[in-house]
Each structure stands twice: as C-alpha cells, then as structure tokens.
Amino acid sequence: PAGQGATLLDMVDTKEKLLRARGLDDMFAGLKRDENAIAAVLFHSIAAEIDSIWSPDDAKSSESHKARMIQAVIECCLAGNLFDAGAAAAVQGVAVGDFCEPC
C-alpha cells in the first residue's frame, strides 16, 4: 500500500527482475532442485504422520488431537521455511532424519 515500505517478497521480486533483465540466471536453481527432491521424498511420510494425529471422521479424535495436528502442520511449515532460508539446523535435521520433529 502507498506510504508503506516494501515487503520482503517485494524486494525478492525486484531482485529477481533485475537479475533477469541483465541476463543472469537463478544462482540458486541447483539448490532449489535438490531441496525439492528432498521435499518430494519426505512429503508422503510427513503427510501420513500428520493425518494420523486427527481425523474429522474418527469419533475417538478429540479437540486436543485436532489442536495437535494443527500445531504439527504449522511447525512443519515453519521448518520448511527455515529450510528454504538455508538454515544450517534445518539442513542438519534432514541429514539425521529429524526434519519435522512433531511429525
């Protein structure tokens, strides 16, 4: 909005446009490809574990199970963002098989 500073996403978008305008490729393309490959391998097991926490069709599931499932989803999303940001701890977590602790 007018009168407000740029967001991080705006700055990243501007940086990408400037790089492309000068004929420079995405210097992180290889890293992104590798990260996507790791995410593809982890996705189904993490999704299955999250799905096992709570189901709207399970009469035995309680509100606390639902809250725990929502918390696990949020924590996994945050872990994904840390990984995208290149956090060393997130990379180490993948290496030791502990990428998403609550899952």
PDB file of C-alpha atoms in Angstrom:
ATOM      1  CA  PRO A   1       0.000   0.000   0.000  1.00  0.00           C
ATOM      2  CA  ALA A   2       1.012   3.601  -0.556  1.00  0.00           C
ATOM      3  CA  GLY A   3       3.117   5.099   2.203  1.00  0.00           C
ATOM      4  CA  GLN A   4       4.385   1.741   3.466  1.00  0.00           C
ATOM      5  CA  GLY A   5       7.774   0.136   2.922  1.00  0.00           C
ATOM      6  CA  ALA A   6       8.341  -2.807   0.648  1.00  0.00           C
ATOM      7  CA  THR A   7       7.817  -6.293   1.984  1.00  0.00           C
ATOM      8  CA  LEU A   8      10.488  -8.958   1.811  1.00  0.00           C
ATOM      9  CA  LEU A   9       8.552 -10.563  -1.029  1.00  0.00           C
ATOM     10  CA  ASP A  10       8.572  -7.249  -2.932  1.00  0.00           C
ATOM     11  CA  MET A  11      12.327  -6.975  -2.508  1.00  0.00           C
ATOM     12  CA  VAL A  12      12.922 -10.554  -3.663  1.00  0.00           C
ATOM     13  CA  ASP A  13      10.670  -9.967  -6.679  1.00  0.00           C
ATOM     14  CA  THR A  14      12.558  -6.786  -7.583  1.00  0.00           C
ATOM     15  CA  LYS A  15      15.912  -8.535  -7.197  1.00  0.00           C
ATOM     16  CA  GLU A  16      14.777 -11.359  -9.480  1.00  0.00           C
ATOM     17  CA  LYS A  17      13.531  -8.895 -12.122  1.00  0.00           C
ATOM     18  CA  LEU A  18      16.829  -7.006 -12.039  1.00  0.00           C
ATOM     19  CA  LEU A  19      18.864 -10.195 -12.384  1.00  0.00           C
ATOM     20  CA  ARG A  20      16.743 -11.443 -15.304  1.00  0.00           C
ATOM     21  CA  ALA A  21      16.877  -8.039 -17.034  1.00  0.00           C
ATOM     22  CA  ARG A  22      20.672  -8.339 -17.022  1.00  0.00           C
ATOM     23  CA  GLY A  23      20.617 -11.904 -18.335  1.00  0.00           C
ATOM     24  CA  LEU A  24      21.643 -13.540 -15.067  1.00  0.00           C
ATOM     25  CA  ASP A  25      20.183 -16.929 -14.249  1.00  0.00           C
ATOM     26  CA  ASP A  26      18.894 -18.047 -10.891  1.00  0.00           C
ATOM     27  CA  MET A  27      22.076 -18.777  -8.964  1.00  0.00           C
ATOM     28  CA  PHE A  28      20.121 -20.988  -6.573  1.00  0.00           C
ATOM     29  CA  ALA A  29      18.456 -23.172  -9.242  1.00  0.00           C
ATOM     30  CA  GLY A  30      20.581 -26.212  -8.371  1.00  0.00           C
ATOM     31  CA  LEU A  31      19.995 -25.828  -4.650  1.00  0.00           C
ATOM     32  CA  LYS A  32      16.248 -25.381  -5.215  1.00  0.00           C
ATOM     33  CA  ARG A  33      16.192 -28.529  -7.368  1.00  0.00           C
ATOM     34  CA  ASP A  34      17.979 -30.501  -4.627  1.00  0.00           C
ATOM     35  CA  GLU A  35      15.666 -29.143  -1.916  1.00  0.00           C
ATOM     36  CA  ASN A  36      12.605 -30.030  -3.994  1.00  0.00           C
ATOM     37  CA  ALA A  37      13.903 -33.583  -4.401  1.00  0.00           C
ATOM     38  CA  ILE A  38      14.299 -33.903  -0.622  1.00  0.00           C
ATOM     39  CA  ALA A  39      10.836 -32.433  -0.028  1.00  0.00           C
ATOM     40  CA  ALA A  40       9.296 -34.872  -2.530  1.00  0.00           C
ATOM     41  CA  VAL A  41      10.825 -37.818  -0.671  1.00  0.00           C
ATOM     42  CA  LEU A  42       9.683 -36.563   2.741  1.00  0.00           C
ATOM     43  CA  PHE A  43       6.205 -35.362   1.779  1.00  0.00           C
ATOM     44  CA  HIS A  44       4.193 -38.605   1.881  1.00  0.00           C
ATOM     45  CA  SER A  45       5.592 -39.822   5.207  1.00  0.00           C
ATOM     46  CA  ILE A  46       5.131 -36.426   6.869  1.00  0.00           C
ATOM     47  CA  ALA A  47       1.602 -36.089   5.461  1.00  0.00           C
ATOM     48  CA  ALA A  48       0.708 -39.585   6.689  1.00  0.00           C
ATOM     49  CA  GLU A  49       2.010 -38.825  10.172  1.00  0.00           C
ATOM     50  CA  ILE A  50       0.065 -35.570  10.326  1.00  0.00           C
ATOM     51  CA  ASP A  51      -3.078 -37.313   9.047  1.00  0.00           C
ATOM     52  CA  SER A  52      -2.710 -39.943  11.779  1.00  0.00           C
ATOM     53  CA  ILE A  53      -2.906 -37.308  14.536  1.00  0.00           C
ATOM     54  CA  TRP A  54      -6.528 -36.322  13.912  1.00  0.00           C
ATOM     55  CA  SER A  55      -9.343 -37.193  11.551  1.00  0.00           C
ATOM     56  CA  PRO A  56     -12.712 -35.425  11.384  1.00  0.00           C
ATOM     57  CA  ASP A  57     -14.293 -38.830  10.673  1.00  0.00           C
ATOM     58  CA  ASP A  58     -12.824 -40.521  13.768  1.00  0.00           C
ATOM     59  CA  ALA A  59     -15.249 -40.382  16.698  1.00  0.00           C
ATOM     60  CA  LYS A  60     -12.343 -41.036  19.089  1.00  0.00           C
ATOM     61  CA  SER A  61     -10.461 -37.928  17.926  1.00  0.00           C
ATOM     62  CA  SER A  62     -10.708 -35.093  20.410  1.00  0.00           C
ATOM     63  CA  GLU A  63     -10.267 -31.349  20.104  1.00  0.00           C
ATOM     64  CA  SER A  64      -6.803 -31.785  21.643  1.00  0.00           C
ATOM     65  CA  HIS A  65      -5.896 -34.165  18.790  1.00  0.00           C
ATOM     66  CA  LYS A  66      -7.163 -31.564  16.318  1.00  0.00           C
ATOM     67  CA  ALA A  67      -5.100 -28.842  18.018  1.00  0.00           C
ATOM     68  CA  ARG A  68      -2.028 -31.104  17.990  1.00  0.00           C
ATOM     69  CA  MET A  69      -2.495 -31.773  14.269  1.00  0.00           C
ATOM     70  CA  ILE A  70      -2.807 -28.059  13.507  1.00  0.00           C
ATOM     71  CA  GLN A  71       0.305 -27.377  15.583  1.00  0.00           C
ATOM     72  CA  ALA A  72       2.220 -30.094  13.691  1.00  0.00           C
ATOM     73  CA  VAL A  73       1.166 -28.581  10.339  1.00  0.00           C
ATOM     74  CA  ILE A  74       2.307 -25.115  11.420  1.00  0.00           C
ATOM     75  CA  GLU A  75       5.614 -26.423  12.787  1.00  0.00           C
ATOM     76  CA  CYS A  76       6.296 -28.376   9.593  1.00  0.00           C
ATOM     77  CA  CYS A  77       5.521 -25.287   7.505  1.00  0.00           C
ATOM     78  CA  LEU A  78       7.898 -23.230   9.624  1.00  0.00           C
ATOM     79  CA  ALA A  79      10.538 -25.949   9.287  1.00  0.00           C
ATOM     80  CA  GLY A  80      10.046 -25.772   5.522  1.00  0.00           C
ATOM     81  CA  ASN A  81      10.546 -22.020   5.584  1.00  0.00           C
ATOM     82  CA  LEU A  82      13.736 -22.429   7.613  1.00  0.00           C
ATOM     83  CA  PHE A  83      14.962 -24.961   5.090  1.00  0.00           C
ATOM     84  CA  ASP A  84      14.150 -22.595   2.234  1.00  0.00           C
ATOM     85  CA  ALA A  85      16.071 -19.863   4.013  1.00  0.00           C
ATOM     86  CA  GLY A  86      19.091 -22.170   4.184  1.00  0.00           C
ATOM     87  CA  ALA A  87      19.173 -22.568   7.939  1.00  0.00           C
ATOM     88  CA  ALA A  88      22.005 -24.924   8.845  1.00  0.00           C
ATOM     89  CA  ALA A  89      19.917 -26.585  11.551  1.00  0.00           C
ATOM     90  CA  ALA A  90      17.195 -27.453   9.035  1.00  0.00           C
ATOM     91  CA  VAL A  91      19.740 -28.961   6.666  1.00  0.00           C
ATOM     92  CA  GLN A  92      21.256 -30.930   9.551  1.00  0.00           C
ATOM     93  CA  GLY A  93      17.752 -32.105  10.523  1.00  0.00           C
ATOM     94  CA  VAL A  94      17.279 -33.647   7.093  1.00  0.00           C
ATOM     95  CA  ALA A  95      20.682 -35.307   7.311  1.00  0.00           C
ATOM     96  CA  VAL A  96      19.806 -37.045  10.594  1.00  0.00           C
ATOM     97  CA  GLY A  97      16.214 -37.869   9.620  1.00  0.00           C
ATOM     98  CA  ASP A  98      14.629 -35.399  12.043  1.00  0.00           C
ATOM     99  CA  PHE A  99      13.364 -32.744   9.611  1.00  0.00           C
ATOM    100  CA  CYS A 100      10.000 -32.158  11.223  1.00  0.00           C
ATOM    101  CA  GLU A 101      10.158 -33.059  14.921  1.00  0.00           C
ATOM    102  CA  PRO A 102       6.412 -33.192  15.701  1.00  0.00           C
ATOM    103  CA  CYS A 103       5.810 -35.478  12.747  1.00  0.00           C
TER     104      CYS A 103
END
